[in-house]
Coordinates of C-alpha atoms and ligand atoms in Angstrom, one line a residue:
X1 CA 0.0 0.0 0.0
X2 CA 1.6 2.7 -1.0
X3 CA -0.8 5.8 -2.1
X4 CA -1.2 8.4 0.5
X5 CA -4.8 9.3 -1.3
X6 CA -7.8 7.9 -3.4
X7 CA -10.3 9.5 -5.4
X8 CA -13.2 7.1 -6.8
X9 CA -15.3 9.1 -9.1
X10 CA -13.6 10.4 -12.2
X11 CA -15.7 12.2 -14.5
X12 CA -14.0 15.5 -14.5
X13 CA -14.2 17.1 -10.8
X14 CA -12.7 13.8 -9.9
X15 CA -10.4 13.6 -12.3
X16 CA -8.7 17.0 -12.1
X17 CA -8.7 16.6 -8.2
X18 CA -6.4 13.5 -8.5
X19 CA -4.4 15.1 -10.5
X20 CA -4.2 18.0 -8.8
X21 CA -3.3 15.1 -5.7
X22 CA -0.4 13.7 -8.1
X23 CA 0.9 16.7 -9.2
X24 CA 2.0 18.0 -5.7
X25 CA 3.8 14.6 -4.8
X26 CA 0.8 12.8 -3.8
X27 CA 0.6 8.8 -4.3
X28 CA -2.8 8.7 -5.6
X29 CA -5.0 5.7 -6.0
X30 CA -7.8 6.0 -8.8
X31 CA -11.0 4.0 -9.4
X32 CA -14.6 4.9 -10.9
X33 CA -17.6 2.9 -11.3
X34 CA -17.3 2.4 -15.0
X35 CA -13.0 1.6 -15.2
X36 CA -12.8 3.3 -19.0
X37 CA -12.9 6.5 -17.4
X38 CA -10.0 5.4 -15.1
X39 CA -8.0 4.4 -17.9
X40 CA -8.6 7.0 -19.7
X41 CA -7.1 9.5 -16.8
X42 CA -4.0 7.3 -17.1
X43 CA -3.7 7.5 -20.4
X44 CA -4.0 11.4 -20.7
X45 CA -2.6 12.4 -17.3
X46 CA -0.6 9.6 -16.0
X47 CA 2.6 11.1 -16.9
X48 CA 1.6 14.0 -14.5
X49 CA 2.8 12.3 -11.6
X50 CA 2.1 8.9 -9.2
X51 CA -1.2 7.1 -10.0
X52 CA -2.4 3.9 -8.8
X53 CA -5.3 3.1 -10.9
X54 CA -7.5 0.1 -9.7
X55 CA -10.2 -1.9 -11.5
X56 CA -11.9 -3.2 -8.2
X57 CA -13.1 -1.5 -4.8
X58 CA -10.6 -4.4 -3.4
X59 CA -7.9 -3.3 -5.4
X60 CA -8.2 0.4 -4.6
X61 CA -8.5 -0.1 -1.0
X62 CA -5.4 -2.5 -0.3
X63 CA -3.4 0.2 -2.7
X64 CA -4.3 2.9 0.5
X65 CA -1.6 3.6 3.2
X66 CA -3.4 3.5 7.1
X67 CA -5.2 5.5 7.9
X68 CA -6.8 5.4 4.8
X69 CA -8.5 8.5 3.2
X70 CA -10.7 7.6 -0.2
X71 CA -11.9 11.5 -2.0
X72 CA -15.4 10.7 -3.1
X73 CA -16.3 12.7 -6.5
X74 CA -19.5 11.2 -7.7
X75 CA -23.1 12.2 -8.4
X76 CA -24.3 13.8 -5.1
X77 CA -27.5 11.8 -3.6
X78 CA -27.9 8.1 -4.2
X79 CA -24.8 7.6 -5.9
X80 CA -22.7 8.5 -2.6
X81 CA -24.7 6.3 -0.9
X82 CA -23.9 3.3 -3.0
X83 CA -20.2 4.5 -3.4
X84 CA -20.0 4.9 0.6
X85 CA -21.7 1.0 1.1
X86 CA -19.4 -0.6 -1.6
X87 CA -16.5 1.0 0.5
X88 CA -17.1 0.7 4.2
X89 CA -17.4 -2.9 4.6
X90 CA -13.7 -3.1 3.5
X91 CA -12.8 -0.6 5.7
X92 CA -10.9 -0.6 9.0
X93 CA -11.3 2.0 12.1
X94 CA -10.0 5.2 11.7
X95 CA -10.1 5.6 7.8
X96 CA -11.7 8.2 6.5
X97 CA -14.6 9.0 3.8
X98 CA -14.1 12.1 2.0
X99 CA -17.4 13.5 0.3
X100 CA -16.0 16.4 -2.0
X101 CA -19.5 16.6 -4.0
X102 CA -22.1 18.7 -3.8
X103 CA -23.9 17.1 -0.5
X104 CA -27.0 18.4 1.4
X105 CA -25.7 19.2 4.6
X106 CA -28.4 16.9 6.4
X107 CA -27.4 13.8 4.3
X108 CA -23.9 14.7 5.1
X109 CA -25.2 14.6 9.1
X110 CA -27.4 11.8 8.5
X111 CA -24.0 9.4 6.9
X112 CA -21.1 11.1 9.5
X113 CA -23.2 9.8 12.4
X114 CA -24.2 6.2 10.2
X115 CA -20.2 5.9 9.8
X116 CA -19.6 7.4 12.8
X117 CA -20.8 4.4 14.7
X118 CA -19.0 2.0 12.9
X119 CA -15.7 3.5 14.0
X120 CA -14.8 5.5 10.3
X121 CA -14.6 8.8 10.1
X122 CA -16.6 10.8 7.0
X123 CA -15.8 14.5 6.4
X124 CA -18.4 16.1 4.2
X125 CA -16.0 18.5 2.0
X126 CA -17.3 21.7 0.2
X127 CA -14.9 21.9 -3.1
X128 CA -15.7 25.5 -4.9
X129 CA -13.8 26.2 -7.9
X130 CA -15.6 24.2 -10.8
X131 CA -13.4 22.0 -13.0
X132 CA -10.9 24.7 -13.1
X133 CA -10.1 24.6 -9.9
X134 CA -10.4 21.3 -8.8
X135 CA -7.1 21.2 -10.9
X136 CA -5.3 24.2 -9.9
X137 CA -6.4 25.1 -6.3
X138 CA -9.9 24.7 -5.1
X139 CA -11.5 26.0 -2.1
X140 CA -11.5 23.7 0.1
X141 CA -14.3 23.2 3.0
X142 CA -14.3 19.9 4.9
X143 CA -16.3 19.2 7.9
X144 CA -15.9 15.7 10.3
X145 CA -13.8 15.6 13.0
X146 CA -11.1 17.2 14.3
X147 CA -9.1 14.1 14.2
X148 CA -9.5 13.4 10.6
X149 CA -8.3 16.7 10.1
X150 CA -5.0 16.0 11.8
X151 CA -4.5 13.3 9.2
X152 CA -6.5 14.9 5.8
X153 CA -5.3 19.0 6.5
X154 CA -2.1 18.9 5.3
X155 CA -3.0 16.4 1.9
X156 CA -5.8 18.9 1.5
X157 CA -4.2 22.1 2.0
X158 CA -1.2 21.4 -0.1
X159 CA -3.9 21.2 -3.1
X160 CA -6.4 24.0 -2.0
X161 CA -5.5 27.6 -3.7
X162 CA -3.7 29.9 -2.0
X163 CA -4.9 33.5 -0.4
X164 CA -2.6 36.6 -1.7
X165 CA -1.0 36.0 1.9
X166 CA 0.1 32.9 1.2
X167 CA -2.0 31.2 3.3
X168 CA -3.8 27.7 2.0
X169 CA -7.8 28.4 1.2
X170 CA -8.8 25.2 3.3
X171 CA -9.6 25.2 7.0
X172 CA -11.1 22.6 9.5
X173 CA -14.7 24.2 9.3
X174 CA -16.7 22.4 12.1
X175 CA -18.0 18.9 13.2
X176 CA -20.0 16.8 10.7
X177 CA -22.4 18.6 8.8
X178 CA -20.7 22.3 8.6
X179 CA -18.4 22.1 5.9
X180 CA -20.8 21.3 3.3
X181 CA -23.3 23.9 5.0
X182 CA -20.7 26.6 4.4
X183 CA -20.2 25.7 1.2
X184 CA -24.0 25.7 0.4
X185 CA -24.3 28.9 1.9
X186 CA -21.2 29.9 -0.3
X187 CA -22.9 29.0 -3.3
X188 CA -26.4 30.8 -1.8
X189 CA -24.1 34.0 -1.6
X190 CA -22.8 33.2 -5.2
X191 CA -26.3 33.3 -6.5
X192 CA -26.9 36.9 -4.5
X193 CA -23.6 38.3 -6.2
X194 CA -24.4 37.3 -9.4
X195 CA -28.1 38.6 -9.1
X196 CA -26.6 42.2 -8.0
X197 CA -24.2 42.5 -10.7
X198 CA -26.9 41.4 -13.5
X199 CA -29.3 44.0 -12.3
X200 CA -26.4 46.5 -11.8
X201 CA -25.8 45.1 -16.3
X202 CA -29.2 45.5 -16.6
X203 CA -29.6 49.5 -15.0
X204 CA -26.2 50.9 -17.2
X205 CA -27.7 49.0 -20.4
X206 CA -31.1 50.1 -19.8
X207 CA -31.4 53.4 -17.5
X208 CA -27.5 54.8 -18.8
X209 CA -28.2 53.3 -22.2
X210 CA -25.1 52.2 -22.6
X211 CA -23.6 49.6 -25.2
X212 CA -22.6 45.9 -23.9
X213 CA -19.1 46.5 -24.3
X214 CA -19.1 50.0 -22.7
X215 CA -20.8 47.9 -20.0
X216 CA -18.0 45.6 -19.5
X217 CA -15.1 48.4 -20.0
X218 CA -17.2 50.2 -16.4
X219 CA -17.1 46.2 -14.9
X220 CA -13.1 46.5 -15.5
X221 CA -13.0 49.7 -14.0
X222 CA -14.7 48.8 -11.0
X223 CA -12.9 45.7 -10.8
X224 CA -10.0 48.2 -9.9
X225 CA -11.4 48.6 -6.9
X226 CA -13.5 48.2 -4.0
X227 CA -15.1 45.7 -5.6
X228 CA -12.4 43.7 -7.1
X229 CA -13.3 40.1 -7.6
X230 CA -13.6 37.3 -10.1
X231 CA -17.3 37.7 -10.4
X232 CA -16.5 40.8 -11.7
X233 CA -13.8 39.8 -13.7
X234 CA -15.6 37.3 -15.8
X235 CA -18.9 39.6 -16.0
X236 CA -16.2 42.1 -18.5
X237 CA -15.5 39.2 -19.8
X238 CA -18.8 37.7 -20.9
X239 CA -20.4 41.5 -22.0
X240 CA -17.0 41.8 -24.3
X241 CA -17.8 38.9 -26.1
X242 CA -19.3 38.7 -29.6
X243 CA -21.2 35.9 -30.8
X244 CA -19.3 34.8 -34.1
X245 CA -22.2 33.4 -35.8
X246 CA -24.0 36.8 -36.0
X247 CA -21.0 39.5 -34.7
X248 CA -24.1 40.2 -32.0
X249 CA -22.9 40.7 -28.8
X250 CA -22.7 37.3 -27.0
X251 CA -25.2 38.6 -24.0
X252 CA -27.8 39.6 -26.8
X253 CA -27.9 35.7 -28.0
X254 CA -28.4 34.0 -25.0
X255 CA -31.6 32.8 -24.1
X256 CA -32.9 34.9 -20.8
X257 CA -33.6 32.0 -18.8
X258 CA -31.0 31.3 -15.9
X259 CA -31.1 28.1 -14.7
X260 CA -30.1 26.5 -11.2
X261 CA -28.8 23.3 -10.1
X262 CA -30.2 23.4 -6.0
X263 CA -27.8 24.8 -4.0
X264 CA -29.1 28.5 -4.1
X265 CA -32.8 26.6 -3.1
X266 CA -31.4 24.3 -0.4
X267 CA -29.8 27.7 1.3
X268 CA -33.5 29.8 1.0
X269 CA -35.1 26.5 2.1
X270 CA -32.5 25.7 5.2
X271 CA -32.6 29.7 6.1
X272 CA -36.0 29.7 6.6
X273 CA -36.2 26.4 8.5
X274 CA -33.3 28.5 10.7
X275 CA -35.4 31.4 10.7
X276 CA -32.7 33.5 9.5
X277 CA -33.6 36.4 6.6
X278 CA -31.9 35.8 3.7
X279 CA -33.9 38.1 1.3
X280 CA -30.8 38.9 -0.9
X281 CA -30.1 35.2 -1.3
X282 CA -34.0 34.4 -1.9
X283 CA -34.9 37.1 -4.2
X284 CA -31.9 35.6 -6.5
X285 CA -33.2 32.6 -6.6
X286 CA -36.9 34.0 -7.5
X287 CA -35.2 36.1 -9.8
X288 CA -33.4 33.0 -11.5
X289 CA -37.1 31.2 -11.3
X290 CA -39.1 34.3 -12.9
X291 CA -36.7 34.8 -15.6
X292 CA -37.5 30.6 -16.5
X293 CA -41.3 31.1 -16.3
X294 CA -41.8 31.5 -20.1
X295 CA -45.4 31.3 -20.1
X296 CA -45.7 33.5 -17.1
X297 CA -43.7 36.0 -19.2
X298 CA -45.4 35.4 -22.0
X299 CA -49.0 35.8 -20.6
X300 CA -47.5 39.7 -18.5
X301 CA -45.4 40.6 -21.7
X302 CA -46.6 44.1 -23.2
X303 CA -48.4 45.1 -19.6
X304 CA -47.7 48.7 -19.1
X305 CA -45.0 50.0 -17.7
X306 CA -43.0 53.4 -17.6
X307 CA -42.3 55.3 -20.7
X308 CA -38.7 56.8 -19.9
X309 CA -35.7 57.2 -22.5
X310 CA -32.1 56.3 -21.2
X311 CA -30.3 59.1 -19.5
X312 CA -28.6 62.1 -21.8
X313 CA -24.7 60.8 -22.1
X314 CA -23.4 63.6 -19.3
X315 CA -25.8 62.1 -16.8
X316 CA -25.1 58.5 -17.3
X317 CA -21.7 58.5 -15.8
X318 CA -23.0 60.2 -12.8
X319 CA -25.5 57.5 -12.6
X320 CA -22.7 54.4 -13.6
X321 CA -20.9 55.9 -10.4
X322 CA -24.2 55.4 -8.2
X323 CA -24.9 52.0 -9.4
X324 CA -21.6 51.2 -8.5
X325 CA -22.1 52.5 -4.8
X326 CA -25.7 50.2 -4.8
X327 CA -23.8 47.3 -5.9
X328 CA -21.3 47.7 -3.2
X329 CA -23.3 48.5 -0.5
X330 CA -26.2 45.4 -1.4
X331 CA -23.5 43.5 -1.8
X332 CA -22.4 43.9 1.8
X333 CA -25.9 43.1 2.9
X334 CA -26.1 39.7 1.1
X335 CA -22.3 38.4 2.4
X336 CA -24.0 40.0 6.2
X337 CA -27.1 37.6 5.9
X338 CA -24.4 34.6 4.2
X339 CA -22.5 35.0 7.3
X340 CA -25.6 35.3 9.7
X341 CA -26.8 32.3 8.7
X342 CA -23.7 30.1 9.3
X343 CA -23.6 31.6 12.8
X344 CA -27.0 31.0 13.6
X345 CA -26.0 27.2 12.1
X346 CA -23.1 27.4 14.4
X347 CA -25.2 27.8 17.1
X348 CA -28.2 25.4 17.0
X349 CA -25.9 22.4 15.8
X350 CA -23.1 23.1 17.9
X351 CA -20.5 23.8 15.2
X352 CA -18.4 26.5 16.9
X353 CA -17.4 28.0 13.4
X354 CA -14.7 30.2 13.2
X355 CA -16.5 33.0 11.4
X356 CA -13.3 35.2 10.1
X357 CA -11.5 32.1 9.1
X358 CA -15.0 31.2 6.7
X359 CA -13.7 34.6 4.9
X360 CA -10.3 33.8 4.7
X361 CA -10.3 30.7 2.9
X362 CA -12.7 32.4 0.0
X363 CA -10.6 34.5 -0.4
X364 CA -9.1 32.4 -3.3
X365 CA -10.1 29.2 -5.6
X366 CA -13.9 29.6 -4.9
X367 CA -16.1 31.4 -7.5
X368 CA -16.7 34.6 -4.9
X369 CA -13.2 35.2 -4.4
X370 CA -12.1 38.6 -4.3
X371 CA -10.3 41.1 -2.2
X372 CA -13.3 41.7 -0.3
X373 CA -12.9 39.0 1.7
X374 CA -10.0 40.1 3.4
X375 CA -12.1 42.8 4.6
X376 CA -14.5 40.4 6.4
X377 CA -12.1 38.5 7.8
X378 CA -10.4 41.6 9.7
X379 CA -13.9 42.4 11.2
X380 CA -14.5 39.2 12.4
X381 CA -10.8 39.3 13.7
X382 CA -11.5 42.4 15.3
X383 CA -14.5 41.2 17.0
X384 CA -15.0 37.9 17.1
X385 CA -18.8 38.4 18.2
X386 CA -20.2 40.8 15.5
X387 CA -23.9 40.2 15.1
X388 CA -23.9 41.3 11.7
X389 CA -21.0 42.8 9.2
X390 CA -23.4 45.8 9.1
X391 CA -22.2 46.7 12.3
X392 CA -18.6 46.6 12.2
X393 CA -17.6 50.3 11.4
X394 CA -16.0 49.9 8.4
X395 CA -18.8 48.8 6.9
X396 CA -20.9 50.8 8.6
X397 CA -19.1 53.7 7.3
X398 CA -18.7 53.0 3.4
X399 CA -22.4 52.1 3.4
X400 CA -23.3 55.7 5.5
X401 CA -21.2 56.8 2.1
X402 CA -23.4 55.1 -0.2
X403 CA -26.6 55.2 1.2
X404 CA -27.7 58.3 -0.4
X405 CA -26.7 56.9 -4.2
X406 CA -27.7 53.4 -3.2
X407 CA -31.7 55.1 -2.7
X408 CA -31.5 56.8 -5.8
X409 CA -30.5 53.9 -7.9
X410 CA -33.4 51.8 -6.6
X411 CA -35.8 55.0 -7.1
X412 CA -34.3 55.6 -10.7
X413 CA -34.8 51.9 -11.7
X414 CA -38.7 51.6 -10.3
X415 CA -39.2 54.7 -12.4
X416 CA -37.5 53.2 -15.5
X417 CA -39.6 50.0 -14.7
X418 CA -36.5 47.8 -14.4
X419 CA -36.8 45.0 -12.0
X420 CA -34.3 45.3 -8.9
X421 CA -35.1 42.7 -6.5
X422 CA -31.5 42.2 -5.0
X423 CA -31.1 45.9 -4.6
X424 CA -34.5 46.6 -3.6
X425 CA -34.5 43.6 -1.0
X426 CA -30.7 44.5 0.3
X427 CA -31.7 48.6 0.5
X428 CA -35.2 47.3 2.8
X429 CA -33.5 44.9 4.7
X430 CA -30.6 47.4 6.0
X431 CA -33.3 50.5 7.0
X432 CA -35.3 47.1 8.8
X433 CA -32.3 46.6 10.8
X434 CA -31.6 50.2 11.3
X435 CA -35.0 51.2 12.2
X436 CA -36.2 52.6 15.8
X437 CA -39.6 51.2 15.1
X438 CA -41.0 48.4 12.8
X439 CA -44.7 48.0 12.4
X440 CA -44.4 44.6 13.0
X441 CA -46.2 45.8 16.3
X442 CA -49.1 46.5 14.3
X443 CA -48.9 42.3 13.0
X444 CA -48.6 41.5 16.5
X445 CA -51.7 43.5 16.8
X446 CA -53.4 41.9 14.3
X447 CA -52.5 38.3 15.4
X448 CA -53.8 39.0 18.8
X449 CA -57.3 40.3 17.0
X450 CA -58.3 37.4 15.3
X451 CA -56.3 34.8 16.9
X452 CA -55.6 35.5 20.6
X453 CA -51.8 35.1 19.9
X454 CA -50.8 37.7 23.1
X455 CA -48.4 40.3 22.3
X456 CA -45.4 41.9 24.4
X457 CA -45.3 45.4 25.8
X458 CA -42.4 47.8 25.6
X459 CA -43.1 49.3 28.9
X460 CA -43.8 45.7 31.3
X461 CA -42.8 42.3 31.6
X462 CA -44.9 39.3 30.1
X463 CA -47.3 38.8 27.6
X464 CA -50.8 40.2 27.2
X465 CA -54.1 39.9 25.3
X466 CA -56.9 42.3 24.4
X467 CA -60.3 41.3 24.7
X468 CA -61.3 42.5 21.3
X469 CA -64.5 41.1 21.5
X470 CA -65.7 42.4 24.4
X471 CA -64.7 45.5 26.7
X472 CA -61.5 46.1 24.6
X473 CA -59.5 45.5 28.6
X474 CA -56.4 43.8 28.7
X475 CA -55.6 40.6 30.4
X476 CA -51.7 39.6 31.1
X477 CA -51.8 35.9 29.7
X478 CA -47.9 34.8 31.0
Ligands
LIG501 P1 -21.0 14.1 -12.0 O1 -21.8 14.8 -10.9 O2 -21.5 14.2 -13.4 O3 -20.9 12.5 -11.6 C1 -20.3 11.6 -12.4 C2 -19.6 10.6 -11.6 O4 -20.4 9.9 -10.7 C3 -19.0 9.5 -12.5 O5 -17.7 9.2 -12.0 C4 -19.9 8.3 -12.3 O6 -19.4 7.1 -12.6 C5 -20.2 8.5 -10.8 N1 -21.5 7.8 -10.4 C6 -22.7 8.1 -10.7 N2 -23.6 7.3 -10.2 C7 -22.8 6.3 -9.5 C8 -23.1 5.2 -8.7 N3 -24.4 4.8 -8.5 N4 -22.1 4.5 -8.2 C9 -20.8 4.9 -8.4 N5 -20.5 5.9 -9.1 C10 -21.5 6.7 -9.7 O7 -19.5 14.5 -11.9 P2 -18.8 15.9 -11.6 O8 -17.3 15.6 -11.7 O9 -19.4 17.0 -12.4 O10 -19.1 16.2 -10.0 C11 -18.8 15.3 -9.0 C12 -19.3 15.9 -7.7 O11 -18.7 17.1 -7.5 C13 -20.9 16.1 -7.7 O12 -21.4 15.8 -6.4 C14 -20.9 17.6 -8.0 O13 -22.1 18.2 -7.5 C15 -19.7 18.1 -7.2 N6 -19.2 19.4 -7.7 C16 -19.1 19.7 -9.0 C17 -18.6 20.9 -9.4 C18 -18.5 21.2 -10.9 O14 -18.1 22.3 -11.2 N7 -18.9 20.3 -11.8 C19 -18.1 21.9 -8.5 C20 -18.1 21.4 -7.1 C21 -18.6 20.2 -6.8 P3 -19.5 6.4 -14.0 O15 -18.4 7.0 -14.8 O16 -19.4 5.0 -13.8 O17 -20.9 6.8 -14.6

C-alpha cells in the first residue's frame, strides 16, 4: 500500500482533483464505477505524476496507506450512498470517507453519524472552484472531525489555492455537517452576487443606455477597486464577447432564462427552516425562477409600464458611479445575511465556526473570491462576536457613504420599470435593521385580534391579550 490518497469518481471534478493530488507529490490511488474513465485518466494524465489506478473497490483499498483516506467525487445523492456502502465494509477503524461533492448538509449529518458508529470517520467536503479549480487550487471546505483533520489538512491544504497572503484556502470548518453547509451557503451568496451584478448590467444598459461592451469596460473599472473580484472579472468578460455566428454581442444571444442546479434553493429553504432572513439570497433565486417562467412572461409581456428614455450621455456616468455605490453597498448586505446564517447554524448544531477564518479561505479558488474577503475577515478578527458585518464600522461607514446613491439607484430603476429585487431587498433589509420602530407591532396587533396570539409590551414584563371582543381591557396571559 503505498498511495497516500484515493479519489473514486472520475468524471471531470474527480479527475482534475487526482491530478491535482499527483501533481503536488501525492501517491494517488484512482477508481470509478465504470473503469474506462480510469484508464482514460492514465492515459491522458498519468505522466503527470504517481497514479495507482485500480479496477476493483478491493484493489483500490489495499493500494491505500493507514489511515486510509478515499476522496469521493461522484453524483451527489444516491450515488454517494452506493459509493460509501461498496466501501465501508472493506474498511478498517479510523479511515476516513471524503465526500468532496455537492452534498446536502443533512445527508452529510445523517452518513457522518451512520459511519460514525462504525468507527470510520466521514468528512463532508465543500470543493468551490468548478473543473478549473479542482485542478489548480480549489477551495477547500471539509467538515468531520477534528481528528480526521490531523490526518487529511495537510494532503488537503497542499492542493487548495492559496490566499494573496500565502496562506492555504482550506480550514477545518466544524464537526460533521458544517463544511458542506458553508459551502452551500457559499454557493447561496454566489447566486446573490451574481443577481446584483446582473441588475447593476441590466440598469447601465437600460437606464444609462449604454452599449454591452461599454458595460463591460465600467465592470473593469470597477474591478479596480472596492469591488475587485472574479465575479466581476468574468462579467467584463462575458459582455465583451461577440457571438461569431451573428457579430451580435454574446449577451444579446443567449436565451434569458437562468437556470439553477439546487444549492441557491437548499440555502433559502434551510434559512428559513433556521429562521434567518436571507432576502438577498431568496430574491436571486426568485429572480433565476421568474426569468425561467416562459409562459408566465409570455401571458405579463406588453403590460404597461413606464415610458422613460435612457439618461442624456453627461448624466449616465454620474448614474454608472451610483450603481456602483448600490452594488457595493447590497452586496455587503447579502455576504452579512451569508455570514448570519452560518452563525445562527453554528449555534443550533453546535459547530463553533470560526466566522473570520470562513472569509479567509474564499478569499481564493472559490467562485466569490475577491479582495473583499479580506475585509470580512479583519472584522471578524476584530471582534470575534459581531452580530452582523453591518455593524462593524467599516462597513458601517462606506455604506453611511453610499446610502444616499444606493436610494437613488433603486428610485431611478422603479421609475424606469427595471426590475431590482437584489437591490431593492438589500436597500429594505438594511433600513429594517436600522429602524427605531418596525410596524411589525401592528402584525402583532393583528394576530392577537383574530387569533388571541398575546403580544409583548415595551413598557412591562410578560405577555398580554386584548379582549377584542368584548370590553376592549387587557388581560396579562404569561
Ligand atoms: P457528476 O456529478 O457528473 O458525476 C459523475 C460521476 O459519478 C462518475 O464518475 C460516475 O461514474 C459516478 N457515479 C454516478 N452514479 C454512480 C453510482 N451509483 N455508483 C458509483 N459511481 C457513480 O461528476 P462531476 O465531476 O461534475 O461532479 C462530481 C461531484 O462534485 C458532484 O457531487 C458535484 O455536485 C460536485 N461538484 C461539481 C462541481 C462542478 O463544477 N462540476 C463543483 C463542485 C462540486 P460512471 O463513470 O461509472 O458513470
Amino acid at each position: 500500500a503505498t498511495a497516500q490518497i484515493g479519489v473514486t469518481g472520475l468524471a471531470v471534478m474527480g479527475s482534475n482533483l487526482a491530478r491535482n493530488f499527483a501533481r503536488h507529490g501525492h501517491t494517488v490511488a484512482v477508481h470509478n464505477r465504470t473503469a474506462a474513465r480510469t484508464t482514460a485518466l492514465i492515459e491522458e494524465h498519468g505522466h503527470e505524476g504517481d497514479f495507482i489506478p485500480a479496477t476493483t473497490a478491493e484493489e483500490f483499498v489495499a493500494a491505500l496507506e493507514k489511515p486510509r483516506r478515499i476522496v469521493v467525487m461522484v453524483k451527489a445523492g444516491a450515488p454517494t450512498d452506493a459509493v460509501i456502502d461498496e466501501f465501508a465494509p472493506l474498511l478498517e477503524e479510523g479511515d476516513m470517507i471524503i465526500d468532496g461533492g455537492n452534498a446536502h448538509f443533512a445527508d452529510t449529518r445523517r452518513r457522518e453519524q451512520a459511519l460514525r458508529e462504525r468507527g470510520l470517520h466521514f468528512v463532508g467536503a465543500g470543493i468551490s472552484g468548478g473543473e478549473e479549480g479542482a485542478l489548480n487550487g480549489p477551495s477547500i471546505m471539509p467538515g468531520g472531525s477534528e481528528e480526521s483533520y490531523k490526518a487529511l489538512g495537510p494532503l488537503l491544504e497542499s492542493i487548495a489555492a492559496k490566499a494573496p497572503d500565502g496562506s492555504p484556502c482550506c480550514a477545518h470548518i466544524g464537526p460533521d455537517a458544517a463544511g458542506h453547509f458553508v459551502k452551500m451557503v457559499h454557493n447561496g451568496i454566489e447566486y446573490a452576487d451574481m443577481q446584483l451584478i446582473a441588475e447593476a448590467y441590466d440598469l447601465l444598459r437600460t437606464v444609462a443606455g449604454y452599449a454591452p461592451g461599454r458595460i463591460a469596460e465600467t465592470f473593469r473599472t470597477w474591478n479596480t477597486g472596492r469591488l475587485d473580484s472574479y465575479l466581476i472579472e468574468i462579467t467584463a468578460e462575458v459582455l465583451a464577447h461577440t457571438d461569431a455566428a451573428t457579430g451580435r454581442p454574446f449577451v444579446d444571444v443567449v436565451a434569458d432564462e437562468a437556470e439553477q442546479k439546487g444549492t441557491g434553493r437548499w440555502t433559502v429553504q434551510t434559512a428559513l427552516d433556521l429562521g434567518v432572513p436571507v432576502s438577498g439570497i431568496a430574491e436571486a433565486v426568485f429572480a433565476r425562477s421568474v426569468s425561467g417562467h416562459t409562459g408566465l412572461r409570455r401571458a405579463a409581456h406588453g403590460l404597461p409600464g413606464p415610458r422613460r428614455e435612457a439618461l442624456a450621455p453627461a448624466e449616465a456616468e454620474a448614474f454608472a458611479a451610483r450603481v456602483e455605490e448600490a452594488l457595493y453597498a447590497s452586496k455587503v448586505v447579502s455576504y452579512a445575511q451569508g455570514w448570519n446564517m452560518i452563525s445562527s447554524a453554528s449555534g443550533a448544531y453546535g459547530w463553533d465556526i470560526d466566522l473570520g477564518a470562513v472569509a479567509g479561505i474564499w478569499r481564493g479558488g472559490c467562485i466569490i473570491r475577491a479582495a473583499f474577503l479580506d475585509r470580512i475577515r479583519s472584522a471578524f478578527a476584530a471582534e470575534p462576536g459581531l452580530p452582523t458585518l453591518l455593524a462593524d464600522p467599516g462597513f458601517a461607514g462606506e455604506i453611511g457613504r453610499a446610502q444616499d446613491a444606493w436610494r437613488s439607484v433603486v428610485a431611478t430603476a422603479v421609475g424606469h420599470g427595471v426590475p431590482t429585487p437584489g437591490f431593492s431587498a438589500a436597500l429594505a433589509y438594511y433600513d429594517a435593521l436600522r429602524a427605531d420602530r418596525l410596524p411589525a407591532a401592528l402584525t402583532q396587533g393583528q394576530r392577537d385580534y383574530f387569533g388571541a396570539h398575546t403580544y409583548r409590551r415595551t413598557d412591562r414584563e410578560g405577555s398580554f391579550h386584548t379582549l377584542w371582543g368584548g370590553d376592549r381591557g387587557e388581560e396579562r396571559t404569561g
